[in-house]
Each structure stands twice: as structure tokens, then as C-alpha cells.
């Protein structure tokens, strides 16, 4: 619960290594364009097998829907090793936990955003590695 920064220190950048052969996406929606605070945000990281037909690795996280960010392990596990298709990606909304949104406000809205972001984020991540599922 405490920062390791000393008085007067400021973080000026964060660096992340490039993961070759991975596609990624970040989605965010907020109350107003001018605010940095998001109502819901999500991050996606995907890797296809060498044939480009199956998911090799998938990582999905959502923020703004609970007190802490949440990984969607059940969805990740369902996708890994499975075929890449739009139909399969759309079906992944069935694997979202019923209590995925634990925020006290705008619950129904956030649930809708999570479902839409899940599909859009996976498709955008795949497009980044030149895979356009049918």
C-alpha cells in the first residue's frame, strides 16, 4: 500500500519489452473525452500458432469494473489451443463470469462494454498480426 518512491521522485516513463509475433490492443471508454479516468478499460495480447489458425497464447485484462484490475483466465483458457474464428471469439462472452462487474455504479452499462470490448479487442489484436478471422 505504499510507493517505493522517495519524496521528490517522479516516474517519467514505463518501458515494456516488445513481444515478437504478438498482437495487442487497448480499449477504453470514459465519461468525457477530456478525462483520463476510464469507466472501463481493457488490454489484450494474442499470439497465433505458426499456421495462423489457432490461438497459442492469449492474455486479457479489464480495469474499471472492480476494485482491482481483473484477468479473464476462463476466457484465456477457452481460447488457447483453439481455432481462430469470429464465431468462436463471439462465443467467448458466454465465459464471462456473472459477477465480472463489481462496481457499484452503472453496472449494466459496464457489462455491455465488457462484452463488446472482449470481441473488439481480440479482433483488433489479431488484425495487428495480419490475421483476419472469418
Coordinates of C-alpha atoms in Angstrom, one line a residue:
X1 CA 0.0 0.0 0.0
X2 CA 3.0 2.3 -0.2
X3 CA 5.0 3.6 -3.1
X4 CA 8.8 2.9 -3.1
X5 CA 9.3 6.4 -4.5
X6 CA 11.1 8.9 -2.2
X7 CA 10.0 12.4 -1.6
X8 CA 10.6 14.4 -4.8
X9 CA 11.0 11.4 -7.1
X10 CA 8.6 11.1 -10.1
X11 CA 8.1 8.3 -12.6
X12 CA 8.7 9.7 -16.1
X13 CA 8.3 6.6 -18.2
X14 CA 7.4 2.9 -18.2
X15 CA 9.1 0.6 -20.7
X16 CA 7.8 -2.8 -21.8
X17 CA 9.7 -5.2 -23.9
X18 CA 8.3 -5.9 -27.4
X19 CA 6.9 -9.4 -27.7
X20 CA 7.6 -10.5 -31.2
X21 CA 4.7 -12.3 -33.0
X22 CA 2.1 -10.9 -30.6
X23 CA -0.7 -8.6 -31.4
X24 CA -2.1 -6.3 -28.8
X25 CA -5.0 -3.9 -28.3
X26 CA -6.1 -1.4 -25.6
X27 CA -9.7 -0.2 -25.4
X28 CA -11.0 2.5 -23.1
X29 CA -14.3 4.3 -22.6
X30 CA -14.9 7.2 -20.2
X31 CA -17.4 9.8 -19.2
X32 CA -15.9 12.6 -21.3
X33 CA -13.1 12.7 -23.8
X34 CA -11.2 15.3 -21.7
X35 CA -10.9 13.0 -18.7
X36 CA -8.1 10.5 -18.3
X37 CA -10.2 8.4 -15.9
X38 CA -11.9 5.5 -17.7
X39 CA -15.2 3.9 -16.9
X40 CA -13.9 0.6 -18.4
X41 CA -10.6 -0.2 -19.9
X42 CA -9.1 -3.4 -21.3
X43 CA -5.8 -4.8 -22.6
X44 CA -5.4 -7.8 -25.0
X45 CA -2.3 -9.8 -26.0
X46 CA -2.6 -12.6 -28.5
X47 CA -0.3 -15.0 -30.3
X48 CA -1.2 -17.4 -33.1
X49 CA 0.4 -20.7 -33.8
X50 CA 2.8 -20.9 -36.8
X51 CA -0.1 -21.8 -39.1
X52 CA -2.1 -18.7 -38.0
X53 CA -5.2 -20.8 -37.4
X54 CA -5.1 -21.4 -33.7
X55 CA -4.5 -19.3 -30.6
X56 CA -1.2 -20.1 -29.0
X57 CA -1.3 -17.5 -26.2
X58 CA -4.0 -15.2 -25.0
X59 CA -3.9 -12.6 -22.2
X60 CA -6.9 -10.4 -21.4
X61 CA -7.3 -7.9 -18.6
X62 CA -10.1 -5.4 -17.6
X63 CA -10.0 -2.4 -15.4
X64 CA -12.6 -0.1 -14.0
X65 CA -15.1 -2.9 -13.4
X66 CA -14.0 -3.9 -9.9
X67 CA -11.8 -2.6 -7.1
X68 CA -8.7 -4.1 -8.8
X69 CA -8.0 -5.0 -12.5
X70 CA -9.1 -8.5 -13.5
X71 CA -7.6 -11.1 -15.8
X72 CA -10.2 -13.1 -17.7
X73 CA -8.5 -16.5 -17.1
X74 CA -11.5 -18.6 -18.1
X75 CA -11.8 -16.9 -21.4
X76 CA -8.0 -17.1 -22.0
X77 CA -8.1 -20.9 -21.2
X78 CA -11.0 -21.4 -23.6
X79 CA -9.2 -19.7 -26.4
X80 CA -5.7 -21.2 -26.0
X81 CA -5.1 -24.0 -28.4
X82 CA -8.5 -23.5 -30.1
X83 CA -9.2 -22.4 -33.7
X84 CA -9.3 -18.7 -34.6
X85 CA -12.7 -17.6 -35.9
X86 CA -15.2 -14.8 -35.4
X87 CA -17.8 -17.2 -34.2
X88 CA -15.6 -18.6 -31.6
X89 CA -14.5 -15.1 -30.4
X90 CA -18.1 -14.0 -30.2
X91 CA -19.0 -17.1 -28.1
X92 CA -16.3 -16.1 -25.5
X93 CA -18.8 -13.7 -24.0
X94 CA -20.5 -16.9 -22.6
X95 CA -17.5 -17.5 -20.5
X96 CA -17.6 -14.1 -18.7
X97 CA -18.4 -14.6 -15.0
X98 CA -21.8 -13.4 -13.9
X99 CA -20.2 -11.1 -11.4
X100 CA -17.5 -9.7 -13.7
X101 CA -18.6 -6.1 -12.9
X102 CA -18.4 -5.5 -9.2
X103 CA -18.6 -1.7 -9.5
X104 CA -21.5 0.0 -7.6
X105 CA -22.4 2.3 -10.4
X106 CA -23.5 1.8 -14.0
X107 CA -23.3 -1.9 -13.7
X108 CA -25.5 -2.8 -16.7
X109 CA -23.6 -0.3 -18.9
X110 CA -20.2 -1.7 -17.9
X111 CA -21.3 -5.3 -18.5
X112 CA -22.3 -4.3 -22.1
X113 CA -19.0 -2.5 -22.6
X114 CA -17.0 -5.6 -21.3
X115 CA -18.9 -7.9 -23.8
X116 CA -18.3 -5.5 -26.7
X117 CA -14.6 -4.8 -25.8
X118 CA -13.9 -8.6 -25.5
X119 CA -14.9 -9.2 -29.1
X120 CA -13.4 -6.0 -30.5
X121 CA -10.1 -6.3 -28.6
X122 CA -9.5 -9.8 -29.7
X123 CA -10.2 -9.0 -33.3
X124 CA -8.0 -5.9 -33.2
X125 CA -5.2 -7.8 -31.6
X126 CA -5.4 -10.5 -34.4
X127 CA -5.5 -7.8 -37.1
X128 CA -2.3 -6.4 -35.7
X129 CA -0.5 -9.7 -36.6
X130 CA -2.3 -9.8 -40.0
X131 CA -4.9 -12.4 -39.1
X132 CA -8.5 -11.5 -40.1
X133 CA -10.8 -14.3 -38.9
X134 CA -13.8 -15.3 -41.0

